[in-house]
Amino acid sequence: MTTVFIDGAHGTTGLEIVNRLEARSEFALIVLDDHERKNDGARREALNDADVAILCLPDDAARAAAAMVENDRTVIIDASSAHRTAPGWTFGFHEIFADGLGTLRSSRRISNPGCYPTGFLALIKPLIDAAIIPVSSLLTVNAVSGYSGGGKAMIAEFEASDQAATAWRTYGLNLAHKHVPEMQRHAGLTHPPIFSPSVTNTYRGMIVEVPLSAHAFAMTADHNRIAATLERAYSHTPLVNLISDYAPADLAIEHAAGSDRLDLFVFANVSTGQFRMVAALDNLGKGAAGACVQTLNLVTGYPETTGLRL
């Protein structure tokens, strides 16, 4: 039996992970009492006793927790953005790398991707690898998430009964969102993309869109080549899917809500050479807790979809 300690198990992502693991007999959860879960001594002991430690913490706290692990046995899966571009850490989105699965399975320090970068990288990385768009491309990313992505504070804000609920708002207006470095690094881009995140009044779900112009990027690819490249890139993966038979109509933010999968779409106007590449996922599923459980399955030798919602 594999012992697992979730540091930050009472947060939004932590609770989702617990929900996925509590019925699985192959894992034994190390649980701290309420008076111990903020005690560094108790946490240090739990982190070092666990076969796998999952960090569901703010960035600074995640760095401190990782430093508490004093053995070379415990596998750390970090759900924060603290280590996504850090040396010595494996980026936990194995589907976008040719050798990703083997690397992930043998790693002891794994940083799982952010929810927005998951959608962006799934769409863009295969096109860069296939030289359909150059690494010097100036890309934009438009995205919207359910409010659970903002954690307990944002959940309380949107669900407050004493004020009118916000329908939609944009943020990240300083153009320095913490997800941008991992987008640029792991896509291999020369320039950071312009990232326009927003939040809307639904609990969970996410749409990430990258618009492309064949004229702006000197692309020679048509819709069929782009779609074939994405389909080939993910043909071996059980959770990332190119949806090729989707009629161009409304695509709701709730499309993949409640699941742990990632669905990709390519919409095109052939006459104008314009494309809208879209990823739909659950910000708490493949964007957070589901991805952590997928990684946990892989590093402990279980099929990667075990306990996940397809």
PDB file of C-alpha atoms in Angstrom:
ATOM      1  CA  MET A   1       0.000   0.000   0.000  1.00  0.00           C
ATOM      2  CA  THR A   2       1.275   3.470  -0.911  1.00  0.00           C
ATOM      3  CA  THR A   3       1.133   6.171   1.761  1.00  0.00           C
ATOM      4  CA  VAL A   4       0.102   9.638   0.560  1.00  0.00           C
ATOM      5  CA  PHE A   5       0.222  12.925   2.447  1.00  0.00           C
ATOM      6  CA  ILE A   6      -1.689  15.875   0.986  1.00  0.00           C
ATOM      7  CA  ASP A   7      -0.213  19.043   2.426  1.00  0.00           C
ATOM      8  CA  GLY A   8      -3.051  21.531   2.083  1.00  0.00           C
ATOM      9  CA  ALA A   9      -5.803  18.912   2.013  1.00  0.00           C
ATOM     10  CA  HIS A  10      -8.409  21.401   3.240  1.00  0.00           C
ATOM     11  CA  GLY A  11      -8.031  23.714   0.225  1.00  0.00           C
ATOM     12  CA  THR A  12     -10.112  23.513  -2.938  1.00  0.00           C
ATOM     13  CA  THR A  13      -7.665  21.315  -4.883  1.00  0.00           C
ATOM     14  CA  GLY A  14      -6.772  19.231  -1.829  1.00  0.00           C
ATOM     15  CA  LEU A  15     -10.403  18.388  -1.121  1.00  0.00           C
ATOM     16  CA  GLU A  16     -10.895  17.343  -4.757  1.00  0.00           C
ATOM     17  CA  ILE A  17      -7.885  15.005  -4.533  1.00  0.00           C
ATOM     18  CA  VAL A  18      -9.118  13.493  -1.279  1.00  0.00           C
ATOM     19  CA  ASN A  19     -12.487  12.877  -2.915  1.00  0.00           C
ATOM     20  CA  ARG A  20     -10.786  10.933  -5.709  1.00  0.00           C
ATOM     21  CA  LEU A  21      -8.554   8.889  -3.387  1.00  0.00           C
ATOM     22  CA  GLU A  22     -10.636   8.120  -0.314  1.00  0.00           C
ATOM     23  CA  ALA A  23     -12.332   5.080  -1.876  1.00  0.00           C
ATOM     24  CA  ARG A  24      -9.111   3.592  -3.277  1.00  0.00           C
ATOM     25  CA  SER A  25      -7.706   0.809  -1.120  1.00  0.00           C
ATOM     26  CA  GLU A  26      -4.271   0.959  -2.766  1.00  0.00           C
ATOM     27  CA  PHE A  27      -3.554   4.292  -1.070  1.00  0.00           C
ATOM     28  CA  ALA A  28      -3.420   5.102   2.637  1.00  0.00           C
ATOM     29  CA  LEU A  29      -3.816   8.805   3.384  1.00  0.00           C
ATOM     30  CA  ILE A  30      -1.726  10.336   6.159  1.00  0.00           C
ATOM     31  CA  VAL A  31      -4.107  12.760   7.854  1.00  0.00           C
ATOM     32  CA  LEU A  32      -3.119  15.353  10.451  1.00  0.00           C
ATOM     33  CA  ASP A  33      -5.467  16.557  13.151  1.00  0.00           C
ATOM     34  CA  ASP A  34      -6.724  20.113  12.806  1.00  0.00           C
ATOM     35  CA  HIS A  35      -4.307  21.368  15.450  1.00  0.00           C
ATOM     36  CA  GLU A  36      -1.375  19.677  13.664  1.00  0.00           C
ATOM     37  CA  ARG A  37      -1.920  20.594  10.024  1.00  0.00           C
ATOM     38  CA  LYS A  38      -0.239  24.003  10.452  1.00  0.00           C
ATOM     39  CA  ASN A  39       2.437  22.656  12.783  1.00  0.00           C
ATOM     40  CA  ASP A  40       5.727  22.512  10.898  1.00  0.00           C
ATOM     41  CA  GLY A  41       7.048  19.646  12.996  1.00  0.00           C
ATOM     42  CA  ALA A  42       4.001  17.473  12.330  1.00  0.00           C
ATOM     43  CA  ARG A  43       4.026  18.387   8.651  1.00  0.00           C
ATOM     44  CA  ARG A  44       7.731  17.624   8.329  1.00  0.00           C
ATOM     45  CA  GLU A  45       7.202  14.185   9.845  1.00  0.00           C
ATOM     46  CA  ALA A  46       4.246  13.456   7.566  1.00  0.00           C
ATOM     47  CA  LEU A  47       6.112  14.663   4.478  1.00  0.00           C
ATOM     48  CA  ASN A  48       9.050  12.366   5.211  1.00  0.00           C
ATOM     49  CA  ASP A  49       6.902   9.386   6.214  1.00  0.00           C
ATOM     50  CA  ALA A  50       4.878   9.479   2.983  1.00  0.00           C
ATOM     51  CA  ASP A  51       5.731   7.548  -0.131  1.00  0.00           C
ATOM     52  CA  VAL A  52       4.145  10.420  -2.081  1.00  0.00           C
ATOM     53  CA  ALA A  53       3.559  13.978  -0.882  1.00  0.00           C
ATOM     54  CA  ILE A  54       1.114  16.167  -2.826  1.00  0.00           C
ATOM     55  CA  LEU A  55       1.504  19.895  -2.209  1.00  0.00           C
ATOM     56  CA  CYS A  56      -1.710  21.931  -2.510  1.00  0.00           C
ATOM     57  CA  LEU A  57      -0.267  25.140  -1.102  1.00  0.00           C
ATOM     58  CA  PRO A  58       0.531  28.747  -2.031  1.00  0.00           C
ATOM     59  CA  ASP A  59       3.850  29.060  -3.841  1.00  0.00           C
ATOM     60  CA  ASP A  60       6.024  30.150  -0.901  1.00  0.00           C
ATOM     61  CA  ALA A  61       4.529  27.482   1.349  1.00  0.00           C
ATOM     62  CA  ALA A  62       5.110  24.851  -1.364  1.00  0.00           C
ATOM     63  CA  ARG A  63       8.777  25.795  -1.598  1.00  0.00           C
ATOM     64  CA  ALA A  64       9.090  25.540   2.184  1.00  0.00           C
ATOM     65  CA  ALA A  65       7.314  22.161   2.230  1.00  0.00           C
ATOM     66  CA  ALA A  66       9.543  20.753  -0.506  1.00  0.00           C
ATOM     67  CA  ALA A  67      12.600  21.814   1.496  1.00  0.00           C
ATOM     68  CA  MET A  68      11.286  19.860   4.501  1.00  0.00           C
ATOM     69  CA  VAL A  69      11.634  16.537   2.645  1.00  0.00           C
ATOM     70  CA  GLU A  70      14.995  15.211   3.774  1.00  0.00           C
ATOM     71  CA  ASN A  71      15.067  11.804   2.100  1.00  0.00           C
ATOM     72  CA  ASP A  72      15.508  10.599  -1.472  1.00  0.00           C
ATOM     73  CA  ARG A  73      12.523   8.251  -1.298  1.00  0.00           C
ATOM     74  CA  THR A  74       9.459  10.502  -1.039  1.00  0.00           C
ATOM     75  CA  VAL A  75       8.000  11.579  -4.380  1.00  0.00           C
ATOM     76  CA  ILE A  76       6.740  15.162  -4.367  1.00  0.00           C
ATOM     77  CA  ILE A  77       3.884  16.225  -6.656  1.00  0.00           C
ATOM     78  CA  ASP A  78       3.503  20.002  -6.458  1.00  0.00           C
ATOM     79  CA  ALA A  79       0.177  21.465  -7.582  1.00  0.00           C
ATOM     80  CA  SER A  80       1.363  25.063  -7.078  1.00  0.00           C
ATOM     81  CA  SER A  81       3.257  27.180  -9.596  1.00  0.00           C
ATOM     82  CA  ALA A  82       6.368  27.296  -7.387  1.00  0.00           C
ATOM     83  CA  HIS A  83       8.459  24.770  -9.329  1.00  0.00           C
ATOM     84  CA  ARG A  84       7.026  24.713 -12.863  1.00  0.00           C
ATOM     85  CA  THR A  85      10.154  26.236 -14.375  1.00  0.00           C
ATOM     86  CA  ALA A  86      12.572  25.262 -11.600  1.00  0.00           C
ATOM     87  CA  PRO A  87      15.734  23.238 -12.346  1.00  0.00           C
ATOM     88  CA  GLY A  88      15.570  19.649 -11.144  1.00  0.00           C
ATOM     89  CA  TRP A  89      11.778  19.422 -11.366  1.00  0.00           C
ATOM     90  CA  THR A  90       9.876  17.454 -14.004  1.00  0.00           C
ATOM     91  CA  PHE A  91       6.996  19.294 -15.627  1.00  0.00           C
ATOM     92  CA  GLY A  92       4.034  17.010 -15.035  1.00  0.00           C
ATOM     93  CA  PHE A  93       2.250  17.292 -18.384  1.00  0.00           C
ATOM     94  CA  HIS A  94       3.761  14.169 -19.919  1.00  0.00           C
ATOM     95  CA  GLU A  95       1.432  14.160 -22.925  1.00  0.00           C
ATOM     96  CA  ILE A  96       3.227  17.056 -24.642  1.00  0.00           C
ATOM     97  CA  PHE A  97       6.720  15.514 -24.555  1.00  0.00           C
ATOM     98  CA  ALA A  98       8.012  12.653 -26.697  1.00  0.00           C
ATOM     99  CA  ASP A  99       9.759  11.067 -23.698  1.00  0.00           C
ATOM    100  CA  GLY A 100       7.364  12.471 -21.122  1.00  0.00           C
ATOM    101  CA  LEU A 101       5.836   9.268 -19.803  1.00  0.00           C
ATOM    102  CA  GLY A 102       9.120   7.556 -18.977  1.00  0.00           C
ATOM    103  CA  THR A 103      10.580  10.712 -17.469  1.00  0.00           C
ATOM    104  CA  LEU A 104       7.559  11.265 -15.257  1.00  0.00           C
ATOM    105  CA  ARG A 105       7.464   7.702 -13.971  1.00  0.00           C
ATOM    106  CA  SER A 106      11.076   7.891 -12.818  1.00  0.00           C
ATOM    107  CA  SER A 107      10.910  11.373 -11.273  1.00  0.00           C
ATOM    108  CA  ARG A 108      10.966  12.262  -7.589  1.00  0.00           C
ATOM    109  CA  ARG A 109      10.180  15.974  -7.983  1.00  0.00           C
ATOM    110  CA  ILE A 110       7.194  16.715 -10.209  1.00  0.00           C
ATOM    111  CA  SER A 111       5.507  20.061 -10.762  1.00  0.00           C
ATOM    112  CA  ASN A 112       2.071  19.697 -12.284  1.00  0.00           C
ATOM    113  CA  PRO A 113       1.034  22.326 -14.841  1.00  0.00           C
ATOM    114  CA  GLY A 114      -1.397  25.142 -14.235  1.00  0.00           C
ATOM    115  CA  CYS A 115      -4.929  24.930 -15.566  1.00  0.00           C
ATOM    116  CA  TYR A 116      -4.546  27.621 -18.225  1.00  0.00           C
ATOM    117  CA  PRO A 117      -1.116  26.383 -19.408  1.00  0.00           C
ATOM    118  CA  THR A 118      -2.582  22.874 -19.749  1.00  0.00           C
ATOM    119  CA  GLY A 119      -4.970  24.104 -22.430  1.00  0.00           C
ATOM    120  CA  PHE A 120      -2.458  26.407 -24.113  1.00  0.00           C
ATOM    121  CA  LEU A 121       0.405  23.907 -24.254  1.00  0.00           C
ATOM    122  CA  ALA A 122      -1.825  21.084 -25.472  1.00  0.00           C
ATOM    123  CA  LEU A 123      -2.831  23.232 -28.447  1.00  0.00           C
ATOM    124  CA  ILE A 124       0.487  24.883 -29.284  1.00  0.00           C
ATOM    125  CA  LYS A 125       3.329  22.471 -28.422  1.00  0.00           C
ATOM    126  CA  PRO A 126       2.561  19.939 -31.199  1.00  0.00           C
ATOM    127  CA  LEU A 127       2.354  22.734 -33.798  1.00  0.00           C
ATOM    128  CA  ILE A 128       5.726  24.107 -32.761  1.00  0.00           C
ATOM    129  CA  ASP A 129       7.269  20.629 -32.737  1.00  0.00           C
ATOM    130  CA  ALA A 130       5.933  20.062 -36.260  1.00  0.00           C
ATOM    131  CA  ALA A 131       7.249  23.486 -37.420  1.00  0.00           C
ATOM    132  CA  ILE A 132       3.732  24.577 -38.394  1.00  0.00           C
ATOM    133  CA  ILE A 133       4.241  27.786 -36.423  1.00  0.00           C
ATOM    134  CA  PRO A 134       7.682  29.198 -35.587  1.00  0.00           C
ATOM    135  CA  VAL A 135       9.057  29.546 -32.065  1.00  0.00           C
ATOM    136  CA  SER A 136       9.231  33.305 -32.642  1.00  0.00           C
ATOM    137  CA  SER A 137       5.433  33.525 -33.003  1.00  0.00           C
ATOM    138  CA  LEU A 138       3.653  36.320 -31.155  1.00  0.00           C
ATOM    139  CA  LEU A 139       0.713  34.441 -29.692  1.00  0.00           C
ATOM    140  CA  THR A 140      -2.331  35.489 -27.706  1.00  0.00           C
ATOM    141  CA  VAL A 141      -4.263  33.322 -25.259  1.00  0.00           C
ATOM    142  CA  ASN A 142      -7.857  34.138 -24.336  1.00  0.00           C
ATOM    143  CA  ALA A 143      -9.282  32.084 -21.493  1.00  0.00           C
ATOM    144  CA  VAL A 144     -12.136  31.918 -19.021  1.00  0.00           C
ATOM    145  CA  SER A 145     -12.432  29.794 -15.884  1.00  0.00           C
ATOM    146  CA  GLY A 146     -15.063  28.923 -13.345  1.00  0.00           C
ATOM    147  CA  TYR A 147     -14.650  30.833 -10.090  1.00  0.00           C
ATOM    148  CA  SER A 148     -13.444  27.793  -8.123  1.00  0.00           C
ATOM    149  CA  GLY A 149     -10.083  28.396  -9.799  1.00  0.00           C
ATOM    150  CA  GLY A 150      -9.586  31.358  -7.476  1.00  0.00           C
ATOM    151  CA  GLY A 151      -9.781  29.240  -4.327  1.00  0.00           C
ATOM    152  CA  LYS A 152     -11.811  29.828  -1.194  1.00  0.00           C
ATOM    153  CA  ALA A 153     -11.685  33.627  -1.309  1.00  0.00           C
ATOM    154  CA  MET A 154     -13.084  33.850  -4.830  1.00  0.00           C
ATOM    155  CA  ILE A 155     -15.643  31.120  -4.141  1.00  0.00           C
ATOM    156  CA  ALA A 156     -16.886  33.112  -1.148  1.00  0.00           C
ATOM    157  CA  GLU A 157     -17.016  36.282  -3.251  1.00  0.00           C
ATOM    158  CA  PHE A 158     -19.094  34.750  -6.033  1.00  0.00           C
ATOM    159  CA  GLU A 159     -21.380  32.852  -3.671  1.00  0.00           C
ATOM    160  CA  ALA A 160     -21.976  35.697  -1.213  1.00  0.00           C
ATOM    161  CA  SER A 161     -25.693  36.088  -0.650  1.00  0.00           C
ATOM    162  CA  ASP A 162     -25.516  39.771   0.291  1.00  0.00           C
ATOM    163  CA  GLN A 163     -24.388  41.114  -3.067  1.00  0.00           C
ATOM    164  CA  ALA A 164     -25.239  40.809  -6.730  1.00  0.00           C
ATOM    165  CA  ALA A 165     -23.129  38.137  -8.376  1.00  0.00           C
ATOM    166  CA  THR A 166     -20.562  39.222 -10.952  1.00  0.00           C
ATOM    167  CA  ALA A 167     -21.356  37.673 -14.328  1.00  0.00           C
ATOM    168  CA  TRP A 168     -17.855  37.925 -15.814  1.00  0.00           C
ATOM    169  CA  ARG A 169     -14.664  39.840 -15.289  1.00  0.00           C
ATOM    170  CA  THR A 170     -11.171  39.938 -16.685  1.00  0.00           C
ATOM    171  CA  TYR A 171      -7.965  40.078 -14.651  1.00  0.00           C
ATOM    172  CA  GLY A 172      -4.198  39.766 -15.062  1.00  0.00           C
ATOM    173  CA  LEU A 173      -4.174  43.256 -16.514  1.00  0.00           C
ATOM    174  CA  ASN A 174      -0.553  43.838 -15.494  1.00  0.00           C
ATOM    175  CA  LEU A 175       0.438  41.316 -18.213  1.00  0.00           C
ATOM    176  CA  ALA A 176       2.542  39.413 -15.689  1.00  0.00           C
ATOM    177  CA  HIS A 177       0.347  36.466 -14.744  1.00  0.00           C
ATOM    178  CA  LYS A 178       2.289  33.720 -12.975  1.00  0.00           C
ATOM    179  CA  HIS A 179       1.261  31.132 -15.586  1.00  0.00           C
ATOM    180  CA  VAL A 180       3.005  32.906 -18.460  1.00  0.00           C
ATOM    181  CA  PRO A 181       6.568  31.678 -17.723  1.00  0.00           C
ATOM    182  CA  GLU A 182       5.546  28.008 -17.910  1.00  0.00           C
ATOM    183  CA  MET A 183       3.596  28.658 -21.110  1.00  0.00           C
ATOM    184  CA  GLN A 184       6.647  30.199 -22.728  1.00  0.00           C
ATOM    185  CA  ARG A 185       9.222  27.769 -21.335  1.00  0.00           C
ATOM    186  CA  HIS A 186       7.473  24.509 -22.102  1.00  0.00           C
ATOM    187  CA  ALA A 187       6.181  25.599 -25.506  1.00  0.00           C
ATOM    188  CA  GLY A 188       9.714  26.661 -26.397  1.00  0.00           C
ATOM    189  CA  LEU A 189       8.608  30.166 -27.443  1.00  0.00           C
ATOM    190  CA  THR A 190      11.043  33.024 -27.942  1.00  0.00           C
ATOM    191  CA  HIS A 191       8.504  35.566 -26.675  1.00  0.00           C
ATOM    192  CA  PRO A 192       5.903  35.258 -23.904  1.00  0.00           C
ATOM    193  CA  PRO A 193       2.312  35.020 -25.160  1.00  0.00           C
ATOM    194  CA  ILE A 194      -0.159  37.782 -24.357  1.00  0.00           C
ATOM    195  CA  PHE A 195      -2.400  36.113 -21.805  1.00  0.00           C
ATOM    196  CA  SER A 196      -5.959  37.381 -21.216  1.00  0.00           C
ATOM    197  CA  PRO A 197      -7.542  35.367 -18.369  1.00  0.00           C
ATOM    198  CA  SER A 198     -11.057  35.923 -17.073  1.00  0.00           C
ATOM    199  CA  VAL A 199     -13.492  34.411 -14.600  1.00  0.00           C
ATOM    200  CA  THR A 200     -17.208  33.871 -14.935  1.00  0.00           C
ATOM    201  CA  ASN A 201     -20.092  33.025 -12.639  1.00  0.00           C
ATOM    202  CA  THR A 202     -19.998  29.248 -12.884  1.00  0.00           C
ATOM    203  CA  TYR A 203     -18.310  27.023 -10.322  1.00  0.00           C
ATOM    204  CA  ARG A 204     -16.101  24.884 -12.558  1.00  0.00           C
ATOM    205  CA  GLY A 205     -15.086  24.511 -16.178  1.00  0.00           C
ATOM    206  CA  MET A 206     -12.604  26.259 -18.458  1.00  0.00           C
ATOM    207  CA  ILE A 207     -12.142  27.368 -22.057  1.00  0.00           C
ATOM    208  CA  VAL A 208      -8.678  28.268 -23.371  1.00  0.00           C
ATOM    209  CA  GLU A 209      -8.455  29.702 -26.890  1.00  0.00           C
ATOM    210  CA  VAL A 210      -5.495  30.510 -29.142  1.00  0.00           C
ATOM    211  CA  PRO A 211      -6.425  32.371 -32.349  1.00  0.00           C
ATOM    212  CA  LEU A 212      -4.123  31.938 -35.340  1.00  0.00           C
ATOM    213  CA  SER A 213      -3.868  33.663 -38.691  1.00  0.00           C
ATOM    214  CA  ALA A 214      -2.159  31.868 -41.551  1.00  0.00           C
ATOM    215  CA  HIS A 215      -1.097  35.270 -42.888  1.00  0.00           C
ATOM    216  CA  ALA A 216       0.397  36.583 -39.635  1.00  0.00           C
ATOM    217  CA  PHE A 217       2.369  33.399 -38.969  1.00  0.00           C
ATOM    218  CA  ALA A 218       3.297  32.623 -42.580  1.00  0.00           C
ATOM    219  CA  MET A 219       1.617  29.286 -42.038  1.00  0.00           C
ATOM    220  CA  THR A 220       1.332  26.870 -44.909  1.00  0.00           C
ATOM    221  CA  ALA A 221      -0.892  24.508 -42.947  1.00  0.00           C
ATOM    222  CA  ASP A 222      -4.564  24.136 -43.528  1.00  0.00           C
ATOM    223  CA  HIS A 223      -7.212  22.975 -41.092  1.00  0.00           C
ATOM    224  CA  ASN A 224      -6.637  19.327 -41.955  1.00  0.00           C
ATOM    225  CA  ARG A 225      -2.901  19.479 -41.265  1.00  0.00           C
ATOM    226  CA  ILE A 226      -3.392  21.238 -37.926  1.00  0.00           C
ATOM    227  CA  ALA A 227      -6.054  18.752 -36.866  1.00  0.00           C
ATOM    228  CA  ALA A 228      -3.966  15.778 -38.037  1.00  0.00           C
ATOM    229  CA  THR A 229      -0.949  17.065 -36.094  1.00  0.00           C
ATOM    230  CA  LEU A 230      -2.948  17.327 -32.876  1.00  0.00           C
ATOM    231  CA  GLU A 231      -4.624  13.967 -33.414  1.00  0.00           C
ATOM    232  CA  ARG A 232      -1.272  12.277 -33.990  1.00  0.00           C
ATOM    233  CA  ALA A 233       0.282  13.967 -30.948  1.00  0.00           C
ATOM    234  CA  TYR A 234      -2.377  12.630 -28.596  1.00  0.00           C
ATOM    235  CA  SER A 235      -3.350   9.344 -30.230  1.00  0.00           C
ATOM    236  CA  HIS A 236      -1.592   7.434 -27.417  1.00  0.00           C
ATOM    237  CA  THR A 237      -3.106   9.418 -24.535  1.00  0.00           C
ATOM    238  CA  PRO A 238      -6.345   8.498 -22.777  1.00  0.00           C
ATOM    239  CA  LEU A 239      -7.211  11.942 -21.413  1.00  0.00           C
ATOM    240  CA  VAL A 240      -6.387  14.364 -24.236  1.00  0.00           C
ATOM    241  CA  ASN A 241      -8.747  14.144 -27.208  1.00  0.00           C
ATOM    242  CA  LEU A 242      -9.120  15.994 -30.486  1.00  0.00           C
ATOM    243  CA  ILE A 243     -12.838  16.383 -31.152  1.00  0.00           C
ATOM    244  CA  SER A 244     -12.996  16.352 -34.932  1.00  0.00           C
ATOM    245  CA  ASP A 245     -16.724  15.847 -35.462  1.00  0.00           C
ATOM    246  CA  TYR A 246     -17.921  18.878 -33.487  1.00  0.00           C
ATOM    247  CA  ALA A 247     -20.220  21.150 -35.481  1.00  0.00           C
ATOM    248  CA  PRO A 248     -19.178  24.828 -35.213  1.00  0.00           C
ATOM    249  CA  ALA A 249     -21.768  26.122 -32.778  1.00  0.00           C
ATOM    250  CA  ASP A 250     -21.786  27.294 -29.192  1.00  0.00           C
ATOM    251  CA  LEU A 251     -19.059  25.751 -27.023  1.00  0.00           C
ATOM    252  CA  ALA A 252     -19.938  26.110 -23.351  1.00  0.00           C
ATOM    253  CA  ILE A 253     -17.454  26.575 -20.525  1.00  0.00           C
ATOM    254  CA  GLU A 254     -19.108  23.593 -18.851  1.00  0.00           C
ATOM    255  CA  HIS A 255     -18.227  21.290 -21.783  1.00  0.00           C
ATOM    256  CA  ALA A 256     -15.724  19.231 -19.741  1.00  0.00           C
ATOM    257  CA  ALA A 257     -16.804  20.288 -16.248  1.00  0.00           C
ATOM    258  CA  GLY A 258     -16.939  17.398 -13.807  1.00  0.00           C
ATOM    259  CA  SER A 259     -14.411  15.375 -15.824  1.00  0.00           C
ATOM    260  CA  ASP A 260     -10.642  14.887 -15.792  1.00  0.00           C
ATOM    261  CA  ARG A 261     -10.213  14.956 -19.573  1.00  0.00           C
ATOM    262  CA  LEU A 262      -9.019  17.643 -21.972  1.00  0.00           C
ATOM    263  CA  ASP A 263     -10.891  18.141 -25.253  1.00  0.00           C
ATOM    264  CA  LEU A 264      -9.328  20.042 -28.151  1.00  0.00           C
ATOM    265  CA  PHE A 265     -11.066  21.708 -31.101  1.00  0.00           C
ATOM    266  CA  VAL A 266      -9.882  23.420 -34.274  1.00  0.00           C
ATOM    267  CA  PHE A 267     -12.281  25.788 -36.008  1.00  0.00           C
ATOM    268  CA  ALA A 268     -11.332  27.431 -39.307  1.00  0.00           C
ATOM    269  CA  ASN A 269     -12.459  29.847 -41.989  1.00  0.00           C
ATOM    270  CA  VAL A 270     -10.596  28.556 -45.015  1.00  0.00           C
ATOM    271  CA  SER A 271     -11.299  31.631 -47.128  1.00  0.00           C
ATOM    272  CA  THR A 272      -9.718  34.028 -44.609  1.00  0.00           C
ATOM    273  CA  GLY A 273      -6.977  31.730 -43.342  1.00  0.00           C
ATOM    274  CA  GLN A 274      -8.138  32.186 -39.768  1.00  0.00           C
ATOM    275  CA  PHE A 275      -8.197  29.548 -37.030  1.00  0.00           C
ATOM    276  CA  ARG A 276      -9.587  29.359 -33.510  1.00  0.00           C
ATOM    277  CA  MET A 277      -7.936  26.599 -31.519  1.00  0.00           C
ATOM    278  CA  VAL A 278      -9.868  25.790 -28.354  1.00  0.00           C
ATOM    279  CA  ALA A 279      -9.219  23.609 -25.317  1.00  0.00           C
ATOM    280  CA  ALA A 280     -12.011  22.670 -22.909  1.00  0.00           C
ATOM    281  CA  LEU A 281     -11.255  21.218 -19.488  1.00  0.00           C
ATOM    282  CA  ASP A 282     -12.299  21.339 -15.866  1.00  0.00           C
ATOM    283  CA  ASN A 283     -10.098  23.770 -13.941  1.00  0.00           C
ATOM    284  CA  LEU A 284     -10.351  21.422 -10.939  1.00  0.00           C
ATOM    285  CA  GLY A 285     -10.016  18.248 -13.024  1.00  0.00           C
ATOM    286  CA  LYS A 286      -7.300  18.027 -15.683  1.00  0.00           C
ATOM    287  CA  GLY A 287      -6.399  21.553 -14.588  1.00  0.00           C
ATOM    288  CA  ALA A 288      -5.607  20.630 -10.977  1.00  0.00           C
ATOM    289  CA  ALA A 289      -6.759  17.680  -8.849  1.00  0.00           C
ATOM    290  CA  GLY A 290      -7.372  15.247 -11.690  1.00  0.00           C
ATOM    291  CA  ALA A 291      -3.892  15.925 -13.060  1.00  0.00           C
ATOM    292  CA  CYS A 292      -2.372  15.266  -9.622  1.00  0.00           C
ATOM    293  CA  VAL A 293      -4.150  11.923  -9.338  1.00  0.00           C
ATOM    294  CA  GLN A 294      -3.093  11.043 -12.890  1.00  0.00           C
ATOM    295  CA  THR A 295       0.527  11.745 -11.933  1.00  0.00           C
ATOM    296  CA  LEU A 296       0.119   9.797  -8.693  1.00  0.00           C
ATOM    297  CA  ASN A 297      -1.142   6.801 -10.673  1.00  0.00           C
ATOM    298  CA  LEU A 298       1.844   6.937 -13.009  1.00  0.00           C
ATOM    299  CA  VAL A 299       4.554   7.217 -10.348  1.00  0.00           C
ATOM    300  CA  THR A 300       3.015   4.373  -8.328  1.00  0.00           C
ATOM    301  CA  GLY A 301       2.551   1.996 -11.262  1.00  0.00           C
ATOM    302  CA  TYR A 302      -1.224   2.115 -11.733  1.00  0.00           C
ATOM    303  CA  PRO A 303      -3.052   2.803 -15.017  1.00  0.00           C
ATOM    304  CA  GLU A 304      -3.138   6.577 -15.349  1.00  0.00           C
ATOM    305  CA  THR A 305      -6.927   6.859 -15.591  1.00  0.00           C
ATOM    306  CA  THR A 306      -7.638   4.841 -12.430  1.00  0.00           C
ATOM    307  CA  GLY A 307     -10.088   6.765 -10.270  1.00  0.00           C
ATOM    308  CA  LEU A 308     -10.485   9.541 -12.827  1.00  0.00           C
ATOM    309  CA  ARG A 309     -13.629  10.782 -14.507  1.00  0.00           C
ATOM    310  CA  LEU A 310     -13.615  10.498 -18.282  1.00  0.00           C
TER     311      LEU A 310
END
